[in-house]
Amino acid sequence: MTLDVAWAIDWVRRAAAAVVEHREELVELDRQIGDGDHGENLTRGFTAVVAKLDALPEPPALVGDVLRLVATTLMSTVGGASGPLYGTAFLRAAKVTGLPALGPDGVVALLEAGLEGIVARGKAVPGEKTMVDAWAPAVAAAVQAAEEGAPASEVLGSAARAAHDGAQATIPLVATKGRASYLGERSAGHLDPGARSSDLLLAAAALAAGAQL
């Protein structure tokens, strides 16, 4: 399957649907170790993204155009930390995907840029119980799959599976970054809400590409 503008739009719509479907889960995860607004914030943001897509007179020409629309909308509609973090991730990804379609290397570039954006904005590193713990293994898996000659859809599938595993691996971690770090040892035993939403977003991207998860 070609990862073109139609794929990018399908990704966004699937991501919005996943966020809405898992809104209560994200609220509860964030209530346990944060301020409880992650599910509400992302639902508001991605609902606004879909509304903007629906209002376009014609589809964007490039994959990066779709990602830039996501970035600017999330930055202007999502409060807390997640708006700037995801906004920066999609903005950085948009800058390296100004193409009609992505191949395996394009998928890797998208994911690497997204991770770089999150790290630049949040100053987090792997192991601190943040969304980086989902994105970092996703990038590593994508790089490996691309080097092994996998098609773009499977590169994305490998990334999504690694993101899911990475998110689950945050459960025993003690948070040392963000609001959850205020809880210290009591943050252990909880799935990080940002890592979980990253898992959902990357799974949506892979499913839109036709990958098996």
CSV table of C-alpha atoms in Angstrom, one decimal:
chain,number,residue,atom,x,y,z
A,1,MET,CA,0.0,0.0,0.0
A,2,THR,CA,1.3,3.5,-0.9
A,3,LEU,CA,1.5,5.8,2.1
A,4,ASP,CA,0.2,8.8,0.4
A,5,VAL,CA,-2.1,11.7,1.3
A,6,ALA,CA,-5.1,9.4,1.5
A,7,TRP,CA,-3.2,7.3,4.0
A,8,ALA,CA,-2.3,10.3,6.1
A,9,ILE,CA,-5.9,11.5,6.2
A,10,ASP,CA,-7.1,8.0,7.1
A,11,TRP,CA,-4.4,7.9,9.8
A,12,VAL,CA,-5.7,11.2,11.3
A,13,ARG,CA,-9.4,10.0,11.2
A,14,ARG,CA,-8.5,6.7,12.8
A,15,ALA,CA,-6.4,8.5,15.4
A,16,ALA,CA,-9.3,10.7,16.2
A,17,ALA,CA,-11.7,7.7,16.5
A,18,ALA,CA,-9.2,5.9,18.7
A,19,VAL,CA,-8.8,8.8,21.0
A,20,VAL,CA,-12.6,9.2,21.4
A,21,GLU,CA,-13.0,5.4,21.9
A,22,HIS,CA,-10.3,5.4,24.6
A,23,ARG,CA,-11.1,8.8,26.1
A,24,GLU,CA,-12.3,7.4,29.5
A,25,GLU,CA,-9.2,5.1,29.7
A,26,LEU,CA,-6.9,8.0,29.1
A,27,VAL,CA,-8.7,10.2,31.6
A,28,GLU,CA,-8.4,7.4,34.2
A,29,LEU,CA,-4.7,6.8,33.5
A,30,ASP,CA,-4.0,10.5,33.8
A,31,ARG,CA,-6.1,10.8,36.9
A,32,GLN,CA,-3.9,8.1,38.6
A,33,ILE,CA,-0.6,9.9,38.0
A,34,GLY,CA,-1.4,13.3,36.5
A,35,ASP,CA,-4.2,15.9,36.4
A,36,GLY,CA,-6.8,13.8,34.6
A,37,ASP,CA,-7.3,15.8,31.5
A,38,HIS,CA,-5.3,13.8,28.9
A,39,GLY,CA,-8.3,12.1,27.4
A,40,GLU,CA,-10.4,15.2,27.3
A,41,ASN,CA,-7.6,17.3,25.8
A,42,LEU,CA,-6.8,14.8,23.0
A,43,THR,CA,-10.5,14.3,22.2
A,44,ARG,CA,-11.0,18.0,21.8
A,45,GLY,CA,-7.9,18.4,19.7
A,46,PHE,CA,-8.4,15.5,17.3
A,47,THR,CA,-12.1,16.4,17.0
A,48,ALA,CA,-11.0,19.9,15.8
A,49,VAL,CA,-8.5,18.3,13.4
A,50,VAL,CA,-11.2,16.2,11.8
A,51,ALA,CA,-13.4,19.3,11.5
A,52,LYS,CA,-10.6,21.2,9.7
A,53,LEU,CA,-10.0,18.3,7.4
A,54,ASP,CA,-13.7,18.1,6.6
A,55,ALA,CA,-13.8,21.8,5.8
A,56,LEU,CA,-11.0,21.7,3.3
A,57,PRO,CA,-12.1,22.5,-0.3
A,58,GLU,CA,-9.8,19.8,-1.6
A,59,PRO,CA,-7.3,17.3,-0.1
A,60,PRO,CA,-3.8,18.5,0.6
A,61,ALA,CA,-1.2,17.7,-2.0
A,62,LEU,CA,1.5,16.4,0.3
A,63,VAL,CA,1.7,14.1,3.3
A,64,GLY,CA,3.4,16.9,5.2
A,65,ASP,CA,0.5,19.2,4.6
A,66,VAL,CA,-1.8,16.9,6.4
A,67,LEU,CA,0.7,16.5,9.3
A,68,ARG,CA,1.1,20.3,9.5
A,69,LEU,CA,-2.6,20.8,9.8
A,70,VAL,CA,-2.6,18.3,12.7
A,71,ALA,CA,0.3,20.1,14.4
A,72,THR,CA,-1.2,23.6,14.2
A,73,THR,CA,-4.6,22.5,15.3
A,74,LEU,CA,-3.4,20.5,18.3
A,75,MET,CA,-1.2,23.4,19.4
A,76,SER,CA,-4.1,25.8,19.3
A,77,THR,CA,-6.8,23.6,20.8
A,78,VAL,CA,-5.1,21.2,23.3
A,79,GLY,CA,-4.0,22.4,26.7
A,80,GLY,CA,-1.6,21.0,29.2
A,81,ALA,CA,1.6,19.4,28.1
A,82,SER,CA,0.2,17.1,25.4
A,83,GLY,CA,-0.8,19.9,23.0
A,84,PRO,CA,2.7,21.3,22.6
A,85,LEU,CA,4.4,17.9,22.7
A,86,TYR,CA,2.2,16.3,20.0
A,87,GLY,CA,2.0,19.6,18.1
A,88,THR,CA,5.8,19.7,17.9
A,89,ALA,CA,6.0,16.0,17.0
A,90,PHE,CA,3.6,16.5,14.0
A,91,LEU,CA,5.3,19.8,13.0
A,92,ARG,CA,8.7,18.2,12.9
A,93,ALA,CA,7.3,15.2,11.0
A,94,ALA,CA,5.6,17.5,8.5
A,95,LYS,CA,9.0,19.1,7.7
A,96,VAL,CA,10.4,15.8,6.5
A,97,THR,CA,7.3,14.5,4.7
A,98,GLY,CA,6.8,17.2,2.1
A,99,LEU,CA,6.2,14.4,-0.4
A,100,PRO,CA,3.2,12.9,-2.3
A,101,ALA,CA,3.9,9.5,-0.7
A,102,LEU,CA,6.3,7.8,1.7
A,103,GLY,CA,8.5,4.8,1.2
A,104,PRO,CA,10.2,2.8,4.1
A,105,ASP,CA,12.8,5.5,4.6
A,106,GLY,CA,10.1,8.2,4.6
A,107,VAL,CA,8.3,6.4,7.4
A,108,VAL,CA,11.6,6.2,9.4
A,109,ALA,CA,12.2,9.9,8.8
A,110,LEU,CA,8.6,10.8,9.9
A,111,LEU,CA,9.0,8.8,13.2
A,112,GLU,CA,12.5,10.1,13.9
A,113,ALA,CA,11.4,13.7,13.4
A,114,GLY,CA,8.4,13.1,15.6
A,115,LEU,CA,10.5,11.7,18.4
A,116,GLU,CA,13.0,14.5,18.0
A,117,GLY,CA,10.2,17.0,18.4
A,118,ILE,CA,8.9,15.4,21.6
A,119,VAL,CA,12.4,15.2,23.1
A,120,ALA,CA,13.1,18.8,22.1
A,121,ARG,CA,9.9,20.1,23.7
A,122,GLY,CA,9.7,17.8,26.8
A,123,LYS,CA,13.5,17.3,27.5
A,124,ALA,CA,12.7,13.7,28.3
A,125,VAL,CA,14.8,10.6,27.7
A,126,PRO,CA,13.8,6.9,27.6
A,127,GLY,CA,13.1,5.4,31.1
A,128,GLU,CA,11.5,8.5,32.6
A,129,LYS,CA,7.9,7.2,32.1
A,130,THR,CA,6.7,9.5,29.3
A,131,MET,CA,5.6,9.2,25.8
A,132,VAL,CA,9.2,9.0,24.8
A,133,ASP,CA,9.1,5.4,26.1
A,134,ALA,CA,6.7,4.5,23.3
A,135,TRP,CA,8.3,6.6,20.5
A,136,ALA,CA,11.9,5.6,21.1
A,137,PRO,CA,11.3,1.9,20.6
A,138,ALA,CA,9.0,2.6,17.7
A,139,VAL,CA,11.8,4.5,15.9
A,140,ALA,CA,14.3,1.7,16.7
A,141,ALA,CA,11.9,-1.0,15.3
A,142,ALA,CA,11.2,1.1,12.2
A,143,VAL,CA,14.9,1.6,11.5
A,144,GLN,CA,15.5,-2.1,11.8
A,145,ALA,CA,12.6,-3.1,9.6
A,146,ALA,CA,13.6,-0.6,6.9
A,147,GLU,CA,17.2,-1.9,7.0
A,148,GLU,CA,15.8,-5.5,6.5
A,149,GLY,CA,14.0,-4.4,3.4
A,150,ALA,CA,10.4,-4.3,4.8
A,151,PRO,CA,7.8,-2.3,2.8
A,152,ALA,CA,6.6,1.0,4.2
A,153,SER,CA,3.4,-0.5,5.7
A,154,GLU,CA,5.4,-3.1,7.6
A,155,VAL,CA,7.9,-0.6,8.8
A,156,LEU,CA,5.0,1.3,10.3
A,157,GLY,CA,3.6,-2.0,11.7
A,158,SER,CA,6.8,-2.8,13.4
A,159,ALA,CA,6.9,0.7,14.9
A,160,ALA,CA,3.4,0.4,16.2
A,161,ARG,CA,4.0,-2.9,17.9
A,162,ALA,CA,7.1,-1.6,19.5
A,163,ALA,CA,5.3,1.5,20.7
A,164,HIS,CA,2.6,-0.7,22.3
A,165,ASP,CA,5.3,-2.8,24.1
A,166,GLY,CA,7.1,0.4,25.1
A,167,ALA,CA,4.0,1.9,26.6
A,168,GLN,CA,3.2,-1.3,28.6
A,169,ALA,CA,6.8,-1.2,29.8
A,170,THR,CA,6.2,2.1,31.6
A,171,ILE,CA,3.9,0.4,34.2
A,172,PRO,CA,6.7,-0.6,36.6
A,173,LEU,CA,8.7,2.6,36.0
A,174,VAL,CA,9.0,5.4,38.6
A,175,ALA,CA,8.3,8.7,36.9
A,176,THR,CA,11.2,11.2,36.9
A,177,LYS,CA,9.7,13.7,34.4
A,178,GLY,CA,6.5,15.7,34.3
A,179,ARG,CA,3.6,15.9,36.7
A,180,ALA,CA,3.8,12.1,37.6
A,181,SER,CA,7.3,12.7,39.0
A,182,TYR,CA,5.7,14.5,42.0
A,183,LEU,CA,4.4,11.1,43.1
A,184,GLY,CA,7.8,9.5,43.2
A,185,GLU,CA,7.7,5.8,44.0
A,186,ARG,CA,3.9,5.9,44.0
A,187,SER,CA,3.9,6.5,40.2
A,188,ALA,CA,5.1,2.9,39.7
A,189,GLY,CA,2.4,0.4,38.8
A,190,HIS,CA,0.6,2.8,36.5
A,191,LEU,CA,0.6,2.9,32.7
A,192,ASP,CA,1.8,6.3,31.5
A,193,PRO,CA,-1.1,8.1,29.7
A,194,GLY,CA,1.2,9.8,27.2
A,195,ALA,CA,2.8,6.6,26.3
A,196,ARG,CA,-0.6,5.0,25.9
A,197,SER,CA,-1.9,7.7,23.7
A,198,SER,CA,1.2,7.4,21.6
A,199,ASP,CA,0.6,3.7,21.3
A,200,LEU,CA,-2.9,4.5,20.0
A,201,LEU,CA,-1.8,7.1,17.5
A,202,LEU,CA,0.9,4.9,16.0
A,203,ALA,CA,-1.4,1.9,15.9
A,204,ALA,CA,-3.9,4.1,13.9
A,205,ALA,CA,-1.1,5.0,11.5
A,206,ALA,CA,-0.2,1.3,11.0
A,207,LEU,CA,-3.8,0.2,10.6
A,208,ALA,CA,-4.4,2.9,8.0
A,209,ALA,CA,-1.4,1.4,6.1
A,210,GLY,CA,-3.0,-2.0,6.2
A,211,ALA,CA,-0.4,-3.5,8.7
A,212,GLN,CA,-1.3,-6.4,11.0
A,213,LEU,CA,-1.0,-5.6,14.7
